[in-house]
């Protein structure tokens, strides 16, 4: 069964450094998402992406964050200058089409630790 | 307005028992209500979902009950098994200004004792 994959599984970085989290959505999916989950808390929406542009973003997704689909398969989340509070599990998700009734399939996540 | 409130925070059930997790929402524009199951170190996986025009949906041991007038929905796990031990999140999608984003509840850590 097709899956969303994410790399790396774990990333440790120093505060102020840039990180890029990578995702490979399911191949025929068209909508892509990033969510984050701070340890012990609920999953929070960051951004959605469709047709090579951001379709929606939350208040968390400030100027330090950016997303890109550099080729036909990868979807990346960049944090330009990491802060301690960026430490969280970051999940990529995708859906097969823009229909609001479609399921979002989540990847296994990247655990980011900012020191 | 965009929040989804979930309870209880944790739940312990004996094997074979019924697990019940409740969620409430405010935004009447939400149009899709999924439940996700999450095991430690893994991403959320869709368990079951319901639309607001249906009052109940059953898939195997899992049932969603939906009360549109009360703006509440719940997950029932019948004949709970130790393998069901996980964190469960309710979520809601859509809304006038929220597009396709999912708004998650706080999560319920379910432990099923053998």
mmCIF file of C-alpha atoms in Angstrom:
data_model
loop_
_atom_site.group_PDB
_atom_site.id
_atom_site.type_symbol
_atom_site.label_atom_id
_atom_site.label_comp_id
_atom_site.label_asym_id
_atom_site.label_seq_id
_atom_site.Cartn_x
_atom_site.Cartn_y
_atom_site.Cartn_z
ATOM 1 C CA UNK A 1 0.000 0.000 0.000
ATOM 2 C CA UNK A 2 1.404 3.428 -0.915
ATOM 3 C CA UNK A 3 2.664 5.500 2.012
ATOM 4 C CA UNK A 4 3.817 8.995 2.730
ATOM 5 C CA UNK A 5 7.512 8.905 3.611
ATOM 6 C CA UNK A 6 9.543 11.464 5.513
ATOM 7 C CA UNK A 7 13.257 12.057 6.018
ATOM 8 C CA UNK A 8 15.096 12.319 8.264
ATOM 9 C CA UNK A 9 13.296 10.476 11.046
ATOM 10 C CA UNK A 10 15.237 12.506 13.636
ATOM 11 C CA UNK A 11 17.063 15.811 13.356
ATOM 12 C CA UNK A 12 19.037 17.618 16.031
ATOM 13 C CA UNK A 13 20.085 21.187 15.320
ATOM 14 C CA UNK A 14 21.420 24.242 17.059
ATOM 15 C CA UNK A 15 19.217 27.234 17.632
ATOM 16 C CA UNK A 16 19.478 29.666 14.740
ATOM 17 C CA UNK A 17 20.348 27.008 12.177
ATOM 18 C CA UNK A 18 18.293 26.247 9.105
ATOM 19 C CA UNK A 19 16.642 22.869 8.710
ATOM 20 C CA UNK A 20 14.895 21.249 5.784
ATOM 21 C CA UNK A 21 12.420 18.472 6.390
ATOM 22 C CA UNK A 22 11.599 16.275 3.441
ATOM 23 C CA UNK A 23 8.466 14.397 2.462
ATOM 24 C CA UNK A 24 7.516 12.189 -0.430
ATOM 25 C CA UNK A 25 3.701 12.221 -0.695
ATOM 26 C CA UNK A 26 1.731 9.378 -2.227
ATOM 27 C CA UNK A 27 2.311 9.563 -5.963
ATOM 28 C CA UNK A 28 -1.158 10.451 -7.292
ATOM 29 C CA UNK A 29 -1.952 12.911 -4.510
ATOM 30 C CA UNK A 30 -2.405 16.582 -5.255
ATOM 31 C CA UNK A 31 -2.880 18.299 -1.900
ATOM 32 C CA UNK A 32 -0.018 18.397 0.600
ATOM 33 C CA UNK A 33 0.131 19.438 4.227
ATOM 34 C CA UNK A 34 2.512 20.001 7.098
ATOM 35 C CA UNK A 35 1.428 19.584 10.695
ATOM 36 C CA UNK A 36 3.424 19.623 13.886
ATOM 37 C CA UNK A 37 2.965 18.005 17.286
ATOM 38 C CA UNK A 38 4.829 19.346 20.270
ATOM 39 C CA UNK A 39 5.564 16.531 22.718
ATOM 40 C CA UNK A 40 2.430 15.558 24.619
ATOM 41 C CA UNK A 41 0.224 18.034 22.790
ATOM 42 C CA UNK A 42 -2.245 17.877 19.939
ATOM 43 C CA UNK A 43 -1.451 17.893 16.268
ATOM 44 C CA UNK A 44 -1.486 21.424 14.818
ATOM 45 C CA UNK A 45 -1.931 22.494 11.206
ATOM 46 C CA UNK A 46 0.889 24.497 9.655
ATOM 47 C CA UNK A 47 0.263 24.824 5.925
ATOM 48 C CA UNK A 48 -1.455 23.305 2.910
ATOM 49 C CA UNK A 49 -0.093 23.346 -0.613
ATOM 50 C CA UNK A 50 -1.750 22.794 -3.963
ATOM 51 C CA UNK A 51 -0.782 23.450 -7.541
ATOM 52 C CA UNK A 52 2.654 24.715 -6.506
ATOM 53 C CA UNK A 53 1.430 27.340 -4.115
ATOM 54 C CA UNK A 54 0.317 27.714 -0.534
ATOM 55 C CA UNK A 55 -3.457 27.406 -0.313
ATOM 56 C CA UNK A 56 -3.782 27.965 3.420
ATOM 57 C CA UNK A 57 -1.516 28.590 6.408
ATOM 58 C CA UNK A 58 -1.925 28.910 10.148
ATOM 59 C CA UNK A 59 -0.686 31.626 12.474
ATOM 60 C CA UNK A 60 2.192 29.311 13.411
ATOM 61 C CA UNK A 61 3.522 29.397 9.837
ATOM 62 C CA UNK A 62 5.363 32.701 10.029
ATOM 63 C CA UNK A 63 8.154 34.112 7.875
ATOM 64 C CA UNK A 64 10.637 31.606 9.323
ATOM 65 C CA UNK A 65 8.814 28.790 7.548
ATOM 66 C CA UNK A 66 8.623 28.045 3.858
ATOM 67 C CA UNK A 67 7.467 25.111 1.744
ATOM 68 C CA UNK A 68 8.509 23.962 -1.661
ATOM 69 C CA UNK A 69 7.857 21.198 -4.138
ATOM 70 C CA UNK A 70 11.213 21.199 -5.895
ATOM 71 C CA UNK A 71 10.406 18.314 -8.206
ATOM 72 C CA UNK A 72 7.560 15.942 -9.009
ATOM 73 C CA UNK A 73 7.926 13.870 -5.885
ATOM 74 C CA UNK A 74 9.404 15.801 -2.951
ATOM 75 C CA UNK A 75 7.658 18.287 -0.680
ATOM 76 C CA UNK A 76 9.849 20.173 1.779
ATOM 77 C CA UNK A 77 9.416 22.313 4.862
ATOM 78 C CA UNK A 78 12.216 24.759 5.617
ATOM 79 C CA UNK A 79 12.691 26.496 8.933
ATOM 80 C CA UNK A 80 15.069 29.353 8.278
ATOM 81 C CA UNK A 81 16.351 30.093 11.787
ATOM 82 C CA UNK A 82 15.244 27.508 14.297
ATOM 83 C CA UNK A 83 14.097 28.389 17.795
ATOM 84 C CA UNK A 84 13.896 26.196 20.876
ATOM 85 C CA UNK A 85 10.100 26.173 20.590
ATOM 86 C CA UNK A 86 10.322 24.658 17.106
ATOM 87 C CA UNK A 87 11.210 21.350 18.745
ATOM 88 C CA UNK A 88 8.370 19.037 17.776
ATOM 89 C CA UNK A 89 7.334 16.148 15.608
ATOM 90 C CA UNK A 90 6.598 17.352 12.087
ATOM 91 C CA UNK A 91 4.154 15.378 9.988
ATOM 92 C CA UNK A 92 3.596 15.582 6.272
ATOM 93 C CA UNK A 93 0.220 14.534 4.892
ATOM 94 C CA UNK A 94 -1.360 14.282 1.473
ATOM 95 C CA UNK A 95 -4.745 13.752 -0.150
ATOM 96 C CA UNK A 96 -5.503 12.457 -3.644
ATOM 97 C CA UNK A 97 -7.475 15.469 -4.841
ATOM 98 C CA UNK A 98 -8.929 18.769 -3.752
ATOM 99 C CA UNK A 99 -12.266 17.292 -2.687
ATOM 100 C CA UNK A 100 -12.753 18.312 0.934
ATOM 101 C CA UNK A 101 -14.072 14.864 1.759
ATOM 102 C CA UNK A 102 -10.823 13.094 1.022
ATOM 103 C CA UNK A 103 -8.755 11.478 3.729
ATOM 104 C CA UNK A 104 -5.427 12.972 4.728
ATOM 105 C CA UNK A 105 -2.712 10.325 4.875
ATOM 106 C CA UNK A 106 0.062 11.078 7.335
ATOM 107 C CA UNK A 107 3.715 10.179 7.158
ATOM 108 C CA UNK A 108 5.666 8.778 10.112
ATOM 109 C CA UNK A 109 7.040 12.184 11.054
ATOM 110 C CA UNK A 110 10.382 13.866 11.637
ATOM 111 C CA UNK A 111 11.335 14.517 15.232
ATOM 112 C CA UNK A 112 13.124 17.860 15.375
ATOM 113 C CA UNK A 113 15.112 18.818 18.450
ATOM 114 C CA UNK A 114 16.490 22.339 18.657
ATOM 115 C CA UNK A 115 19.243 22.829 21.225
ATOM 116 C CA UNK B 1 -14.572 28.931 17.264
ATOM 117 C CA UNK B 2 -12.034 26.668 15.563
ATOM 118 C CA UNK B 3 -11.358 24.468 18.584
ATOM 119 C CA UNK B 4 -12.259 20.836 19.028
ATOM 120 C CA UNK B 5 -12.505 19.748 22.645
ATOM 121 C CA UNK B 6 -11.777 16.121 23.477
ATOM 122 C CA UNK B 7 -12.276 14.098 26.646
ATOM 123 C CA UNK B 8 -11.139 12.235 28.600
ATOM 124 C CA UNK B 9 -7.416 12.924 28.467
ATOM 125 C CA UNK B 10 -6.708 9.318 29.429
ATOM 126 C CA UNK B 11 -8.777 6.188 29.662
ATOM 127 C CA UNK B 12 -8.111 2.749 31.109
ATOM 128 C CA UNK B 13 -10.361 -0.107 30.064
ATOM 129 C CA UNK B 14 -10.305 -3.810 30.683
ATOM 130 C CA UNK B 15 -10.007 -6.190 27.760
ATOM 131 C CA UNK B 16 -13.429 -6.802 26.291
ATOM 132 C CA UNK B 17 -14.842 -3.558 27.617
ATOM 133 C CA UNK B 18 -16.206 -0.546 25.749
ATOM 134 C CA UNK B 19 -14.008 2.520 25.289
ATOM 135 C CA UNK B 20 -15.820 5.819 24.761
ATOM 136 C CA UNK B 21 -14.104 9.066 23.755
ATOM 137 C CA UNK B 22 -16.018 12.282 23.294
ATOM 138 C CA UNK B 23 -15.451 15.417 21.250
ATOM 139 C CA UNK B 24 -17.273 18.720 20.933
ATOM 140 C CA UNK B 25 -16.924 21.532 18.444
ATOM 141 C CA UNK B 26 -18.224 25.063 17.916
ATOM 142 C CA UNK B 27 -17.802 25.760 14.235
ATOM 143 C CA UNK B 28 -20.939 24.591 12.432
ATOM 144 C CA UNK B 29 -19.154 24.921 9.102
ATOM 145 C CA UNK B 30 -17.052 21.824 9.834
ATOM 146 C CA UNK B 31 -18.108 19.204 7.302
ATOM 147 C CA UNK B 32 -16.028 16.098 7.979
ATOM 148 C CA UNK B 33 -15.093 14.459 11.264
ATOM 149 C CA UNK B 34 -12.327 11.831 11.262
ATOM 150 C CA UNK B 35 -10.828 9.893 14.130
ATOM 151 C CA UNK B 36 -7.126 9.119 14.032
ATOM 152 C CA UNK B 37 -5.194 6.477 15.932
ATOM 153 C CA UNK B 38 -1.569 7.123 16.824
ATOM 154 C CA UNK B 39 0.959 4.671 18.201
ATOM 155 C CA UNK B 40 4.145 5.957 19.866
ATOM 156 C CA UNK B 41 6.662 7.218 17.322
ATOM 157 C CA UNK B 42 4.222 6.909 14.426
ATOM 158 C CA UNK B 43 2.080 9.289 12.457
ATOM 159 C CA UNK B 44 -1.685 9.517 12.937
ATOM 160 C CA UNK B 45 -3.580 6.900 10.950
ATOM 161 C CA UNK B 46 -7.210 7.323 9.944
ATOM 162 C CA UNK B 47 -9.465 5.010 11.883
ATOM 163 C CA UNK B 48 -12.983 6.026 10.883
ATOM 164 C CA UNK B 49 -14.713 9.191 9.715
ATOM 165 C CA UNK B 50 -18.222 10.613 9.478
ATOM 166 C CA UNK B 51 -20.040 13.424 7.703
ATOM 167 C CA UNK B 52 -22.555 15.596 9.580
ATOM 168 C CA UNK B 53 -25.554 14.302 7.598
ATOM 169 C CA UNK B 54 -25.156 10.874 9.225
ATOM 170 C CA UNK B 55 -25.843 10.137 12.909
ATOM 171 C CA UNK B 56 -23.842 6.945 13.207
ATOM 172 C CA UNK B 57 -21.178 5.032 11.330
ATOM 173 C CA UNK B 58 -19.873 1.607 12.239
ATOM 174 C CA UNK B 59 -16.775 -0.168 10.969
ATOM 175 C CA UNK B 60 -16.037 -3.415 12.748
ATOM 176 C CA UNK B 61 -15.550 -2.722 16.454
ATOM 177 C CA UNK B 62 -15.403 1.046 15.911
ATOM 178 C CA UNK B 63 -18.486 3.278 15.870
ATOM 179 C CA UNK B 64 -18.838 7.034 15.562
ATOM 180 C CA UNK B 65 -21.962 8.602 17.006
ATOM 181 C CA UNK B 66 -22.687 12.122 15.768
ATOM 182 C CA UNK B 67 -25.086 14.618 17.323
ATOM 183 C CA UNK B 68 -25.307 17.614 15.020
ATOM 184 C CA UNK B 69 -27.646 19.672 17.227
ATOM 185 C CA UNK B 70 -25.374 19.248 20.239
ATOM 186 C CA UNK B 71 -22.226 19.668 18.129
ATOM 187 C CA UNK B 72 -20.762 16.548 19.652
ATOM 188 C CA UNK B 73 -19.397 13.298 18.338
ATOM 189 C CA UNK B 74 -17.924 10.256 19.996
ATOM 190 C CA UNK B 75 -15.893 7.161 19.262
ATOM 191 C CA UNK B 76 -16.963 3.834 20.703
ATOM 192 C CA UNK B 77 -14.568 0.898 20.659
ATOM 193 C CA UNK B 78 -16.408 -2.314 21.370
ATOM 194 C CA UNK B 79 -14.643 -5.397 22.776
ATOM 195 C CA UNK B 80 -11.510 -3.332 23.416
ATOM 196 C CA UNK B 81 -8.235 -5.205 22.992
ATOM 197 C CA UNK B 82 -4.718 -4.558 24.322
ATOM 198 C CA UNK B 83 -3.668 -3.843 20.733
ATOM 199 C CA UNK B 84 -6.065 -0.870 20.757
ATOM 200 C CA UNK B 85 -3.834 0.831 23.321
ATOM 201 C CA UNK B 86 -2.840 4.061 21.572
ATOM 202 C CA UNK B 87 -3.606 7.757 21.476
ATOM 203 C CA UNK B 88 -6.829 8.683 19.720
ATOM 204 C CA UNK B 89 -7.470 12.084 18.177
ATOM 205 C CA UNK B 90 -10.736 13.412 16.936
ATOM 206 C CA UNK B 91 -10.554 16.051 14.248
ATOM 207 C CA UNK B 92 -12.758 18.286 12.172
ATOM 208 C CA UNK B 93 -12.203 19.634 8.706
ATOM 209 C CA UNK B 94 -13.455 22.494 6.633
ATOM 210 C CA UNK B 95 -15.239 25.588 7.654
ATOM 211 C CA UNK B 96 -15.784 28.911 6.026
ATOM 212 C CA UNK B 97 -12.223 30.120 6.431
ATOM 213 C CA UNK B 98 -10.354 26.897 7.086
ATOM 214 C CA UNK B 99 -10.464 25.079 3.796
ATOM 215 C CA UNK B 100 -9.192 21.541 4.086
ATOM 216 C CA UNK B 101 -7.117 21.898 7.246
ATOM 217 C CA UNK B 102 -7.759 19.428 10.056
ATOM 218 C CA UNK B 103 -8.352 20.823 13.536
ATOM 219 C CA UNK B 104 -7.438 18.182 16.085
ATOM 220 C CA UNK B 105 -8.657 17.530 19.594
ATOM 221 C CA UNK B 106 -6.209 17.220 22.446
ATOM 222 C CA UNK B 107 -6.008 13.444 22.242
ATOM 223 C CA UNK B 108 -6.988 10.556 24.523
ATOM 224 C CA UNK B 109 -4.433 8.034 25.675
ATOM 225 C CA UNK B 110 -6.232 4.696 25.794
ATOM 226 C CA UNK B 111 -4.823 1.777 27.763
ATOM 227 C CA UNK B 112 -6.541 -1.578 27.478
ATOM 228 C CA UNK B 113 -5.464 -3.942 30.221
ATOM 229 C CA UNK B 114 -5.296 -7.670 29.438
#
